[in-house]
Short mmCIF file of C-alpha atoms in Angstrom, two decimals:
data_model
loop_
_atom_site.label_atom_id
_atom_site.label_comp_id
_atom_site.label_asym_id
_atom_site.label_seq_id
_atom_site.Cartn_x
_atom_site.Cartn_y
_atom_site.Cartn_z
CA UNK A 1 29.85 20.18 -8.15
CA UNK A 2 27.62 23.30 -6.77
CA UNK A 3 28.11 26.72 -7.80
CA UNK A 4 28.62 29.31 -5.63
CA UNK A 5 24.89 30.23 -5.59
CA UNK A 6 23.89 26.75 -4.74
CA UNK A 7 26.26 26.60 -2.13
CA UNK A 8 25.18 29.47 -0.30
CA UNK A 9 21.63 27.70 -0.37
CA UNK A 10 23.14 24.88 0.91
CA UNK A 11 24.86 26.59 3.79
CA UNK A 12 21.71 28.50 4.82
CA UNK A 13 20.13 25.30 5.12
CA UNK A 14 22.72 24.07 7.36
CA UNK A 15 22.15 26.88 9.40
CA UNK A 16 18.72 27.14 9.98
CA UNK A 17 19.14 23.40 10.71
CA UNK A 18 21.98 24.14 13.13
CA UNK A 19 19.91 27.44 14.34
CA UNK A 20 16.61 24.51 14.83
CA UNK A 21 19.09 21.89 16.67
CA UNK A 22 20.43 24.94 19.29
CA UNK A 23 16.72 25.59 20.08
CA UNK A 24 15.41 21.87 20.76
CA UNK A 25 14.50 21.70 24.43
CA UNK A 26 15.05 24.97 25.49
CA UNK A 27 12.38 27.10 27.59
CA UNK A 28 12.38 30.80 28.35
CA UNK A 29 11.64 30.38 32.04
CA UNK A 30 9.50 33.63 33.96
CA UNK A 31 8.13 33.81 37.16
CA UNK A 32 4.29 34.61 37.72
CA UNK A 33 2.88 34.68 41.72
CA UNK A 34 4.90 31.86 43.19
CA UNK A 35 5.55 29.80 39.91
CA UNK A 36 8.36 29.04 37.61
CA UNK A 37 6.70 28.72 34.02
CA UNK A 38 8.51 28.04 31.02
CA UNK A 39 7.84 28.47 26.85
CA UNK A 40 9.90 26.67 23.93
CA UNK A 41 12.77 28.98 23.26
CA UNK A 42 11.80 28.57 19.43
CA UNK A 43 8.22 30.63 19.94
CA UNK A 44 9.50 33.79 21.64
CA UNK A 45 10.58 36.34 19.24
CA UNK A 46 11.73 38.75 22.06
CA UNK A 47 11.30 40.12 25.83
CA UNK A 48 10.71 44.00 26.30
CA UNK A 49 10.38 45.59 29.39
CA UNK A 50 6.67 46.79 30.20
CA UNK A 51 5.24 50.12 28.25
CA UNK A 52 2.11 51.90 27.85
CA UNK A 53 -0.97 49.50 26.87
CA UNK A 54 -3.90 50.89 25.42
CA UNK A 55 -6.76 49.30 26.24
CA UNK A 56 -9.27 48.35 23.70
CA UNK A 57 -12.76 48.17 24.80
CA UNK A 58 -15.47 44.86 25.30
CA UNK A 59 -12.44 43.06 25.43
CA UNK A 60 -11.98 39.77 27.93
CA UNK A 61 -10.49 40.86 31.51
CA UNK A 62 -7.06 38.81 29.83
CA UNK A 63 -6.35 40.80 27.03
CA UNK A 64 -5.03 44.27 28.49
CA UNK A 65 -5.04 46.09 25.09
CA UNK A 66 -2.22 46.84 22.85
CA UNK A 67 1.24 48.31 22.39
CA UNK A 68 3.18 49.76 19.41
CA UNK A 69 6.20 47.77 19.05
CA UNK A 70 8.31 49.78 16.77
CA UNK A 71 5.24 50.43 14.50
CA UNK A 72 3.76 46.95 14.75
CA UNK A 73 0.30 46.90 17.00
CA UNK A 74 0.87 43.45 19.21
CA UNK A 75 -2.17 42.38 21.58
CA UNK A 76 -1.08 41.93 25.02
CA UNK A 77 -2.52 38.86 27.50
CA UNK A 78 -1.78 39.03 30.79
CA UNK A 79 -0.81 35.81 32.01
CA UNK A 80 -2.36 36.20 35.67
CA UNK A 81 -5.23 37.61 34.58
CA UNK A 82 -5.65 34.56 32.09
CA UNK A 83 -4.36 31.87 35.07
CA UNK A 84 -7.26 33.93 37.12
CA UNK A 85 -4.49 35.19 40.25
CA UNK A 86 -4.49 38.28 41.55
CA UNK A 87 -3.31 41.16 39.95
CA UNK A 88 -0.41 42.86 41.06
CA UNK A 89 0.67 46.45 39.86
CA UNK A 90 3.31 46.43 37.21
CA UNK A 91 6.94 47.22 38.17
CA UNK A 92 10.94 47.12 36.64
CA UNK A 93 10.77 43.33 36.71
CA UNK A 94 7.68 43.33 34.95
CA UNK A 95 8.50 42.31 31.34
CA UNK A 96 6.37 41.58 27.72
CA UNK A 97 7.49 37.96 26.05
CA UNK A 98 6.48 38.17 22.38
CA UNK A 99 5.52 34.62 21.17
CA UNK A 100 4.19 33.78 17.76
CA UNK A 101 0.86 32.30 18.94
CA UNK A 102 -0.30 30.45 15.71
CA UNK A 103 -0.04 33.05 13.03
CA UNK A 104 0.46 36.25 15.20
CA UNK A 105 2.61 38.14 17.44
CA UNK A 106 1.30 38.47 20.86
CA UNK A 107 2.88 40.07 24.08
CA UNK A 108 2.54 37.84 27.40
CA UNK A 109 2.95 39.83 30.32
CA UNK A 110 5.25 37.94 33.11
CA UNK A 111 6.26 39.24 36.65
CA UNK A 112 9.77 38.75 35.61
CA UNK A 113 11.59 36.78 33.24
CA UNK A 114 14.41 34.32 34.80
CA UNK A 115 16.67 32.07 32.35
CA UNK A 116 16.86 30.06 28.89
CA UNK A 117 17.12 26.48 30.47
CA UNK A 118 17.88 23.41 28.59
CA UNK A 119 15.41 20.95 29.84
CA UNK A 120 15.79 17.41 27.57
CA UNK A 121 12.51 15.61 26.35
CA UNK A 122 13.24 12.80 28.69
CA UNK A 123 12.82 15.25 31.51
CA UNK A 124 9.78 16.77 30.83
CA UNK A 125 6.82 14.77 32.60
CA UNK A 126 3.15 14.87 31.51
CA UNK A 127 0.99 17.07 33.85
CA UNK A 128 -0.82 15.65 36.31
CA UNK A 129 -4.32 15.04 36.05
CA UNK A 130 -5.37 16.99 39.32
CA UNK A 131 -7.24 19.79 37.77
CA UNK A 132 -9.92 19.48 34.74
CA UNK A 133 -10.84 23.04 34.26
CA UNK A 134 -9.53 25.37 31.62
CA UNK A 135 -6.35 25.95 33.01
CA UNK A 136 -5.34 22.54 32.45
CA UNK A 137 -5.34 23.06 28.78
CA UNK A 138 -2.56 25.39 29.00
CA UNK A 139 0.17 22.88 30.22
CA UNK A 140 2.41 21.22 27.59
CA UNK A 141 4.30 19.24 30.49
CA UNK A 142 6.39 19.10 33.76
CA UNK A 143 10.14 19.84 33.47
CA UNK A 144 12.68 18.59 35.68
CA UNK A 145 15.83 21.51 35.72
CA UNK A 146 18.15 20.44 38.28
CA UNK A 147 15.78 20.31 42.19
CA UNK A 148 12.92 22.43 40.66
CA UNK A 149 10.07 21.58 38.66
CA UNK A 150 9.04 23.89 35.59
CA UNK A 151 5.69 24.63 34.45
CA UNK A 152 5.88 24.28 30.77
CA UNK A 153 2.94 25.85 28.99
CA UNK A 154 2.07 25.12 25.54
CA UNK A 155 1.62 29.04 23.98
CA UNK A 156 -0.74 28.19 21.27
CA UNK A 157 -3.54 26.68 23.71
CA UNK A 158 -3.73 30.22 26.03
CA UNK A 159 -6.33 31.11 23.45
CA UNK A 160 -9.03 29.26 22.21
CA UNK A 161 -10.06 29.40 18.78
CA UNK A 162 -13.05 32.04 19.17
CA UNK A 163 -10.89 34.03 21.55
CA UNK A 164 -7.45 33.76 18.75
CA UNK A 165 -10.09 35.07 16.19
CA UNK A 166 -10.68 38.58 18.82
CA UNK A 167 -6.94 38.95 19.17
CA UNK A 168 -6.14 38.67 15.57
CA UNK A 169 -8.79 41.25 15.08
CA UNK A 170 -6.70 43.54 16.83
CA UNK A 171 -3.87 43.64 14.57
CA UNK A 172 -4.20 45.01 11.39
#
């Protein structure tokens, strides 16, 4: 029989399992030019609206700078600088997603941020193999959510290793 100690163990177990389970295939889905992109659910730590970047010199064209998040310095990428589409100026849809991208917090900047959609394994297609440049990289898969397709991007490969070594130089 468990004490009372191990069974609060066991029911924080159960509910980071349970907390694991109600993330499994769902994507926070944004809009950037024309496209509906999407990122698991279980990566994003949270969605700000957009503030004050300070830009950090001889940095790639990508990486806009920084912002304070309540006392925590978080790099910011801007998405359609990093797809290479045209800027656009920033405005009230304009919002910062917050992924953990490998072992730091980094700030992706989205034209606007639409749902959380539930889009099952057996609906998520591999991309197709039309394009061979770097972009490519970036795709985790095709989902299928209802009559639209999803671009589902795969967070940790928007940076390659040389360029995740820059960013994490910028936090301390």
């Amino acid at each position: 029989m468990a004490n009372a100690k191990e069974r609060d163990v066991l029911d924080e177990d159960d509910q980071f399992e349970e907390d694991e389970d109600s993330q499994k295939d769902k994507y926070l889905t944004f809009r950037i030019a024309e496209e509906e992109y999407g990122v698991e659910i279980a990566c994003v730590l949270e969605i700000v609206t957009a503030q004050r970047i300070t830009e950090v010199p001889d940095m790639p064209d990508y990486l806009k700078g920084v912002i304070n998040l309540r006392g925590r310095v978080v790099p910011v990428i801007d998405v359609r600088a990093r797809f290479r589409l045209p800027a656009r100026p920033y405005d009230d849809r304009t919002c910062f997603i917050v992924v953990q991208l490998q072992d730091m917090s980094v700030g992706l900047v989205v034209d606007s941020v639409s749902d959380v959609l539930l889009i099952p394994g057996q609906q998520v297609s591999l991309p197709p193999k039309l394009t061979s440049g770097p972009a490519s990289r970036y795709i985790k898969g095709m989902g299928r959510a209802g009559e639209t397709v999803k671009i589902l991007l795969d967070v940790n490969k928007l940076l390659l290793d040389s360029e995740t070594a820059q960013v994490g130089a910028l936090q301390p």
